[in-house]
mmCIF file of C-alpha atoms and ligand atoms in Angstrom:
data_model
loop_
_atom_site.group_PDB
_atom_site.id
_atom_site.type_symbol
_atom_site.label_atom_id
_atom_site.label_comp_id
_atom_site.label_asym_id
_atom_site.label_seq_id
_atom_site.Cartn_x
_atom_site.Cartn_y
_atom_site.Cartn_z
ATOM 1 C CA MET A 1 0.000 0.000 0.000
ATOM 2 C CA ASN A 2 1.655 3.264 -1.030
ATOM 3 C CA ASN A 3 1.925 6.146 1.424
ATOM 4 C CA GLU A 4 -0.492 8.471 -0.357
ATOM 5 C CA ILE A 5 -3.256 5.853 -0.443
ATOM 6 C CA LYS A 6 -2.489 4.848 3.130
ATOM 7 C CA GLN A 7 -2.801 8.445 4.322
ATOM 8 C CA GLN A 8 -6.080 8.920 2.436
ATOM 9 C CA ILE A 9 -7.569 5.751 3.962
ATOM 10 C CA PHE A 10 -6.243 6.719 7.407
ATOM 11 C CA ASP A 11 -7.876 10.173 7.251
ATOM 12 C CA GLN A 12 -11.167 8.743 6.031
ATOM 13 C CA ALA A 13 -11.229 5.902 8.576
ATOM 14 C CA LYS A 14 -10.405 8.326 11.393
ATOM 15 C CA LYS A 15 -13.426 10.490 10.489
ATOM 16 C CA TRP A 16 -15.725 7.455 10.481
ATOM 17 C CA VAL A 17 -14.376 6.185 13.808
ATOM 18 C CA LEU A 18 -14.882 9.584 15.452
ATOM 19 C CA ASN A 19 -18.353 9.941 13.878
ATOM 20 C CA ALA A 20 -19.398 6.491 15.048
ATOM 21 C CA GLY A 21 -18.084 7.266 18.528
ATOM 22 C CA ARG A 22 -19.963 10.563 18.644
ATOM 23 C CA THR A 23 -23.228 8.811 17.734
ATOM 24 C CA ILE A 24 -22.734 6.152 20.406
ATOM 25 C CA LYS A 25 -21.958 8.784 23.027
ATOM 26 C CA GLU A 26 -24.986 10.887 22.072
ATOM 27 C CA LYS A 27 -27.266 7.844 22.387
ATOM 28 C CA ILE A 28 -25.611 6.354 25.458
ATOM 29 C CA ASP A 29 -28.660 6.897 27.681
ATOM 30 C CA ASP A 30 -31.235 5.826 25.072
ATOM 31 C CA PRO A 31 -32.832 2.392 25.551
ATOM 32 C CA PHE A 32 -31.380 -0.404 23.393
ATOM 33 C CA ASP A 33 -32.139 -4.092 22.906
ATOM 34 C CA VAL A 34 -29.718 -6.588 24.400
ATOM 35 C CA THR A 35 -29.641 -10.185 23.181
ATOM 36 C CA THR A 36 -27.217 -13.061 23.734
ATOM 37 C CA LYS A 37 -25.151 -14.920 21.162
ATOM 38 C CA SER A 38 -22.948 -17.973 21.845
ATOM 39 C CA ASN A 39 -23.631 -18.042 25.606
ATOM 40 C CA PRO A 40 -25.620 -16.050 28.211
ATOM 41 C CA ASN A 41 -22.633 -13.724 28.804
ATOM 42 C CA ASP A 42 -21.949 -13.067 25.109
ATOM 43 C CA LEU A 43 -24.029 -9.928 24.599
ATOM 44 C CA VAL A 44 -24.957 -7.919 21.547
ATOM 45 C CA THR A 45 -27.005 -4.748 21.336
ATOM 46 C CA THR A 46 -28.690 -2.736 18.629
ATOM 47 C CA MET A 47 -25.835 -0.244 19.064
ATOM 48 C CA ASP A 48 -23.236 -2.898 18.108
ATOM 49 C CA ARG A 49 -25.195 -3.721 14.958
ATOM 50 C CA ASP A 50 -25.995 -0.127 13.984
ATOM 51 C CA THR A 51 -22.351 0.910 14.404
ATOM 52 C CA GLU A 52 -21.047 -1.962 12.310
ATOM 53 C CA GLN A 53 -23.660 -1.231 9.645
ATOM 54 C CA PHE A 54 -22.511 2.406 9.560
ATOM 55 C CA PHE A 55 -18.924 1.310 8.821
ATOM 56 C CA ALA A 56 -19.956 -1.348 6.296
ATOM 57 C CA GLU A 57 -22.131 1.059 4.290
ATOM 58 C CA HIS A 58 -19.430 3.727 4.140
ATOM 59 C CA ILE A 59 -16.642 1.298 3.253
ATOM 60 C CA ARG A 60 -18.675 -0.429 0.518
ATOM 61 C CA LYS A 61 -19.647 2.911 -1.020
ATOM 62 C CA ASN A 62 -16.184 4.500 -0.900
ATOM 63 C CA TYR A 63 -13.911 1.476 -1.311
ATOM 64 C CA PRO A 64 -15.909 -1.114 -3.288
ATOM 65 C CA ASP A 65 -12.819 -3.299 -3.832
ATOM 66 C CA HIS A 66 -12.003 -3.535 -0.087
ATOM 67 C CA TYR A 67 -13.203 -6.374 2.152
ATOM 68 C CA ILE A 68 -14.697 -6.322 5.640
ATOM 69 C CA LEU A 69 -14.138 -8.807 8.450
ATOM 70 C CA SER A 70 -16.392 -7.959 11.371
ATOM 71 C CA GLU A 71 -18.298 -9.325 14.301
ATOM 72 C CA GLU A 72 -21.961 -8.646 13.758
ATOM 73 C CA GLY A 73 -22.669 -10.002 10.280
ATOM 74 C CA TYR A 74 -22.216 -7.027 7.926
ATOM 75 C CA GLY A 75 -18.823 -8.202 6.715
ATOM 76 C CA ASP A 76 -17.569 -10.722 4.149
ATOM 77 C CA ASP A 77 -16.905 -14.410 4.492
ATOM 78 C CA LEU A 78 -13.146 -14.401 3.922
ATOM 79 C CA SER A 79 -10.752 -17.292 3.395
ATOM 80 C CA SER A 80 -7.646 -15.239 2.596
ATOM 81 C CA MET A 81 -5.927 -12.089 3.821
ATOM 82 C CA GLU A 82 -5.251 -10.932 0.238
ATOM 83 C CA GLY A 83 -6.368 -7.423 -0.679
ATOM 84 C CA THR A 84 -7.346 -4.618 1.670
ATOM 85 C CA ILE A 85 -9.398 -5.789 4.635
ATOM 86 C CA TRP A 86 -11.070 -3.658 7.295
ATOM 87 C CA ILE A 87 -11.260 -5.719 10.489
ATOM 88 C CA ILE A 88 -13.908 -4.132 12.690
ATOM 89 C CA ASP A 89 -15.253 -4.554 16.168
ATOM 90 C CA PRO A 90 -17.996 -1.915 16.403
ATOM 91 C CA ILE A 91 -18.094 -2.158 20.202
ATOM 92 C CA ASP A 92 -15.370 -4.085 21.981
ATOM 93 C CA GLY A 93 -16.436 -4.543 25.577
ATOM 94 C CA THR A 94 -20.170 -4.899 25.002
ATOM 95 C CA MET A 95 -20.647 -6.215 28.537
ATOM 96 C CA ASN A 96 -19.114 -2.988 29.861
ATOM 97 C CA PHE A 97 -21.243 -0.985 27.439
ATOM 98 C CA VAL A 98 -24.410 -2.682 28.755
ATOM 99 C CA HIS A 99 -23.550 -2.691 32.455
ATOM 100 C CA GLN A 100 -21.355 0.373 32.863
ATOM 101 C CA ARG A 101 -21.932 2.612 29.831
ATOM 102 C CA ARG A 102 -18.150 3.079 29.701
ATOM 103 C CA ASN A 103 -14.912 1.107 29.251
ATOM 104 C CA PHE A 104 -15.641 0.007 25.686
ATOM 105 C CA ALA A 105 -13.994 0.881 22.394
ATOM 106 C CA ILE A 106 -14.407 0.905 18.648
ATOM 107 C CA SER A 107 -11.622 -1.130 17.064
ATOM 108 C CA VAL A 108 -10.661 -0.868 13.383
ATOM 109 C CA GLY A 109 -7.576 -2.507 11.894
ATOM 110 C CA ILE A 110 -6.819 -2.194 8.179
ATOM 111 C CA TYR A 111 -4.661 -4.906 6.618
ATOM 112 C CA HIS A 112 -3.245 -5.077 3.111
ATOM 113 C CA ASP A 113 -2.144 -8.494 1.809
ATOM 114 C CA GLY A 114 -1.916 -9.701 5.402
ATOM 115 C CA ILE A 115 0.138 -6.783 6.708
ATOM 116 C CA GLY A 116 -1.329 -4.510 9.368
ATOM 117 C CA GLU A 117 -1.179 -0.979 7.943
ATOM 118 C CA ILE A 118 -3.567 1.184 9.993
ATOM 119 C CA GLY A 119 -5.090 0.794 13.440
ATOM 120 C CA PHE A 120 -7.638 2.720 15.511
ATOM 121 C CA ILE A 121 -8.885 2.018 19.009
ATOM 122 C CA TYR A 122 -11.356 4.627 20.213
ATOM 123 C CA ASP A 123 -12.266 4.879 23.885
ATOM 124 C CA VAL A 124 -15.624 6.436 23.148
ATOM 125 C CA MET A 125 -16.683 7.802 26.527
ATOM 126 C CA ASN A 126 -13.274 9.326 27.308
ATOM 127 C CA GLU A 127 -12.851 10.540 23.713
ATOM 128 C CA VAL A 128 -9.368 9.041 23.521
ATOM 129 C CA LEU A 129 -8.253 7.838 20.096
ATOM 130 C CA TYR A 130 -5.270 5.498 19.820
ATOM 131 C CA SER A 131 -4.009 5.261 16.265
ATOM 132 C CA ALA A 132 -1.107 3.973 14.212
ATOM 133 C CA LYS A 133 0.189 3.688 10.690
ATOM 134 C CA ARG A 134 2.772 0.980 10.061
ATOM 135 C CA GLY A 135 6.285 2.342 10.421
ATOM 136 C CA GLU A 136 5.143 5.749 11.683
ATOM 137 C CA GLY A 137 4.608 5.154 15.411
ATOM 138 C CA SER A 138 1.504 5.151 17.549
ATOM 139 C CA PHE A 139 -0.457 8.095 18.836
ATOM 140 C CA LYS A 140 -2.879 8.933 21.614
ATOM 141 C CA ASN A 141 -5.091 11.775 20.423
ATOM 142 C CA ASP A 142 -2.370 12.776 17.940
ATOM 143 C CA VAL A 143 0.384 12.841 20.601
ATOM 144 C CA PRO A 144 3.116 10.248 19.879
ATOM 145 C CA LEU A 145 3.345 7.332 22.307
ATOM 146 C CA ALA A 146 6.808 6.587 23.683
ATOM 147 C CA PRO A 147 8.558 3.289 22.895
ATOM 148 C CA LEU A 148 7.914 0.667 25.596
ATOM 149 C CA LYS A 149 10.368 0.405 28.496
ATOM 150 C CA GLN A 150 13.018 -2.166 27.611
ATOM 151 C CA HIS A 151 13.938 -3.600 30.953
ATOM 152 C CA VAL A 152 10.695 -4.129 32.761
ATOM 153 C CA ASN A 153 11.172 -6.977 35.178
ATOM 154 C CA LEU A 154 8.296 -9.447 35.455
ATOM 155 C CA LYS A 155 8.263 -8.912 39.224
ATOM 156 C CA GLU A 156 7.538 -5.234 38.604
ATOM 157 C CA ALA A 157 5.077 -5.786 35.778
ATOM 158 C CA ILE A 158 1.325 -5.234 35.692
ATOM 159 C CA LEU A 159 -0.355 -7.771 33.416
ATOM 160 C CA GLY A 160 -3.790 -7.565 31.826
ATOM 161 C CA LEU A 161 -5.361 -10.994 32.030
ATOM 162 C CA ASN A 162 -8.735 -12.647 32.303
ATOM 163 C CA HIS A 163 -9.183 -14.232 35.720
ATOM 164 C CA PHE A 164 -11.355 -16.921 34.165
ATOM 165 C CA TRP A 165 -8.157 -18.737 33.216
ATOM 166 C CA LEU A 166 -7.177 -19.130 36.847
ATOM 167 C CA CYS A 167 -10.184 -21.455 37.265
ATOM 168 C CA GLU A 168 -9.980 -25.060 36.170
ATOM 169 C CA ASN A 169 -10.208 -25.161 32.385
ATOM 170 C CA LYS A 170 -9.347 -27.380 29.433
ATOM 171 C CA LEU A 171 -6.733 -25.181 27.778
ATOM 172 C CA VAL A 172 -4.016 -24.136 30.213
ATOM 173 C CA ASP A 173 -2.572 -25.391 33.465
ATOM 174 C CA GLU A 174 -4.239 -23.070 35.944
ATOM 175 C CA LYS A 175 -1.464 -23.758 38.491
ATOM 176 C CA SER A 176 1.057 -22.129 36.123
ATOM 177 C CA MET A 177 -1.281 -19.199 35.633
ATOM 178 C CA GLN A 178 -1.648 -18.831 39.389
ATOM 179 C CA LYS A 179 2.165 -18.852 39.697
ATOM 180 C CA LEU A 180 2.339 -16.068 37.130
ATOM 181 C CA VAL A 181 -0.213 -14.022 39.054
ATOM 182 C CA ARG A 182 1.841 -14.441 42.237
ATOM 183 C CA THR A 183 5.048 -13.444 40.404
ATOM 184 C CA VAL A 184 3.933 -10.203 38.794
ATOM 185 C CA ARG A 185 3.332 -6.997 40.720
ATOM 186 C CA GLY A 186 -0.342 -6.846 39.789
ATOM 187 C CA THR A 187 -3.019 -7.921 37.340
ATOM 188 C CA ARG A 188 -5.874 -6.036 35.723
ATOM 189 C CA THR A 189 -8.988 -7.062 33.801
ATOM 190 C CA TYR A 190 -10.587 -4.233 31.855
ATOM 191 C CA GLY A 191 -13.183 -6.194 29.868
ATOM 192 C CA SER A 192 -12.213 -4.831 26.461
ATOM 193 C CA ALA A 193 -9.394 -6.539 24.609
ATOM 194 C CA ALA A 194 -8.939 -3.471 22.414
ATOM 195 C CA LEU A 195 -8.502 -1.187 25.422
ATOM 196 C CA GLU A 196 -6.083 -3.697 27.001
ATOM 197 C CA PHE A 197 -3.931 -3.518 23.847
ATOM 198 C CA ALA A 198 -4.150 0.276 23.958
ATOM 199 C CA TYR A 199 -2.985 0.293 27.584
ATOM 200 C CA VAL A 200 0.004 -1.878 26.651
ATOM 201 C CA ALA A 201 0.833 0.601 23.887
ATOM 202 C CA GLU A 202 0.553 3.452 26.348
ATOM 203 C CA GLY A 203 2.825 1.624 28.810
ATOM 204 C CA ILE A 204 0.293 1.696 31.658
ATOM 205 C CA VAL A 205 0.156 -2.099 31.704
ATOM 206 C CA ASP A 206 3.213 -4.141 30.729
ATOM 207 C CA GLY A 207 1.471 -6.960 28.922
ATOM 208 C CA TYR A 208 -1.876 -8.482 28.025
ATOM 209 C CA MET A 209 -2.684 -12.139 27.664
ATOM 210 C CA THR A 210 -5.818 -14.105 26.980
ATOM 211 C CA MET A 211 -6.785 -17.485 25.618
ATOM 212 C CA SER A 212 -9.192 -17.012 22.752
ATOM 213 C CA LEU A 213 -9.815 -13.862 20.784
ATOM 214 C CA ALA A 214 -11.427 -13.205 17.422
ATOM 215 C CA PRO A 215 -9.712 -11.224 14.627
ATOM 216 C CA TRP A 216 -11.731 -8.050 15.363
ATOM 217 C CA ASP A 217 -10.628 -8.099 19.016
ATOM 218 C CA ILE A 218 -6.943 -7.934 18.103
ATOM 219 C CA ALA A 219 -6.526 -6.491 14.591
ATOM 220 C CA ALA A 220 -6.006 -2.849 15.552
ATOM 221 C CA GLY A 221 -4.279 -3.636 18.840
ATOM 222 C CA ILE A 222 -1.535 -5.660 17.191
ATOM 223 C CA ILE A 223 -0.686 -2.755 14.874
ATOM 224 C CA ILE A 224 -0.773 -0.086 17.590
ATOM 225 C CA THR A 225 1.317 -2.081 20.099
ATOM 226 C CA LYS A 226 3.853 -3.136 17.456
ATOM 227 C CA GLU A 227 4.644 0.492 16.657
ATOM 228 C CA VAL A 228 5.867 1.051 20.228
ATOM 229 C CA GLY A 229 7.979 -2.122 20.301
ATOM 230 C CA ALA A 230 5.630 -4.812 21.628
ATOM 231 C CA VAL A 231 5.390 -8.289 20.147
ATOM 232 C CA SER A 232 2.137 -10.186 19.764
ATOM 233 C CA THR A 233 2.113 -13.966 19.516
ATOM 234 C CA THR A 234 -0.071 -16.783 20.752
ATOM 235 C CA ILE A 235 0.644 -17.925 24.311
ATOM 236 C CA ASP A 236 2.729 -20.704 22.727
ATOM 237 C CA GLY A 237 4.905 -18.099 21.005
ATOM 238 C CA ASP A 238 3.432 -18.851 17.574
ATOM 239 C CA GLU A 239 2.492 -16.367 14.890
ATOM 240 C CA ILE A 240 -1.068 -15.010 15.018
ATOM 241 C CA GLN A 241 -3.338 -16.373 12.261
ATOM 242 C CA MET A 242 -5.597 -13.408 11.567
ATOM 243 C CA LEU A 243 -8.496 -15.398 10.080
ATOM 244 C CA GLU A 244 -8.773 -17.666 13.123
ATOM 245 C CA LYS A 245 -9.310 -17.372 16.847
ATOM 246 C CA ASN A 246 -6.009 -17.042 18.699
ATOM 247 C CA SER A 247 -4.688 -17.006 22.199
ATOM 248 C CA ILE A 248 -2.741 -13.782 22.699
ATOM 249 C CA LEU A 249 0.307 -12.561 24.520
ATOM 250 C CA THR A 250 1.269 -8.936 23.856
ATOM 251 C CA CYS A 251 4.176 -7.364 25.704
ATOM 252 C CA HIS A 252 7.722 -6.123 25.392
ATOM 253 C CA PRO A 253 10.011 -8.865 23.982
ATOM 254 C CA THR A 254 12.089 -8.821 27.197
ATOM 255 C CA ILE A 255 9.294 -10.442 29.212
ATOM 256 C CA GLN A 256 7.605 -12.380 26.406
ATOM 257 C CA LYS A 257 10.016 -15.339 26.417
ATOM 258 C CA GLU A 258 10.017 -15.598 30.202
ATOM 259 C CA ILE A 259 6.221 -15.667 30.353
ATOM 260 C CA ILE A 260 5.983 -18.324 27.667
ATOM 261 C CA GLN A 261 8.775 -20.543 28.965
ATOM 262 C CA GLU A 262 8.088 -20.307 32.683
ATOM 263 C CA TYR A 263 4.364 -19.915 32.989
ATOM 264 C CA MET A 264 2.433 -20.889 29.867
ATOM 265 C CA LYS A 265 1.849 -24.593 30.281
ATOM 266 C CA ARG A 266 -0.789 -26.256 28.142
ATOM 267 C CA LYS A 267 -2.997 -29.033 29.490
HETATM 268 C C1 LIG B 1 -14.896 -9.231 24.218
HETATM 269 C C2 LIG B 1 -13.958 -8.342 25.006
HETATM 270 C C3 LIG B 1 -13.443 -9.055 26.234
HETATM 271 C C4 LIG B 1 -12.755 -10.350 25.878
HETATM 272 C C5 LIG B 1 -13.725 -11.227 25.095
HETATM 273 C C6 LIG B 1 -14.197 -10.495 23.833
HETATM 274 P P1 LIG B 1 -16.876 -8.101 22.787
HETATM 275 O O1 LIG B 1 -15.335 -8.582 23.036
HETATM 276 O O2 LIG B 1 -12.871 -7.931 24.236
HETATM 277 O O3 LIG B 1 -12.517 -8.267 26.937
HETATM 278 O O4 LIG B 1 -12.366 -11.016 27.049
HETATM 279 O O5 LIG B 1 -13.084 -12.420 24.723
HETATM 280 O O6 LIG B 1 -15.097 -11.313 23.126
HETATM 281 O O7 LIG B 1 -17.715 -9.332 22.704
HETATM 282 O O8 LIG B 1 -17.252 -7.215 23.900
HETATM 283 O O9 LIG B 1 -16.763 -7.417 21.468
HETATM 284 CA CA1 LIG B 2 -14.576 -7.831 20.849
HETATM 285 CA CA1 LIG B 3 -17.895 -6.530 19.810
#
């Protein structure tokens, strides 16, 4: 993707993200329908659907040769990362949206032939926009984010992680996870994967890990964290496959290997 086209898409996408955020914020106290999807805690609202539809309509009208990969059904059924793909989570943190009316984000990652080129994570209620273009750094409301600290020690690290994985489960050895929790300085669970990536990029948490995320949860976050020096892999240290669900570990490379080797034990 050449720089001129990239800049044009970035500017356009930024306007749509801010517009969508403004609409959500204006309607935040209006009643909306909540239904469940895969399980009783997997929520979706009319706001999720309306926001995704807004993006899909604008993208299809302005960029008819681009593809969309998204959560709520307005996207394409894709089997390849070829071409330009907008990977969209209209509201990441729907449970927070429903219960708290805050702590949720719009997440948009734009990939070209499998390479993450542009990322936006918008904390709607705080009006904080995290953004990145590949090779040009990451920004918080247009202010550059500093590169991540190189020598953070795991004992002094704060990790974003889902406490669900400390309970008995089929995927990971919960004893190893418990050991990790006792090793680090503290843990946080924010309830929005996109915001957790943004906080890693900002350096206010030192890493984020979770066991199963969809492409739209991670697409923008991977781009934004990479620009400040973080690595994103699965918890086994493998490359992320963007068209599948992945486990995720995002952090500075200095603690990534230690976390994987010492604490990430599969069942
Ligand atoms: C969810 C959030 C949550 C993560 C879940 C995701 P949604 O996204 O990112 O933090 O733990 O796995 O599904 O459903 O609110 O878009
Ligand atoms: Ca999500
Ligand atoms: Ca969502």
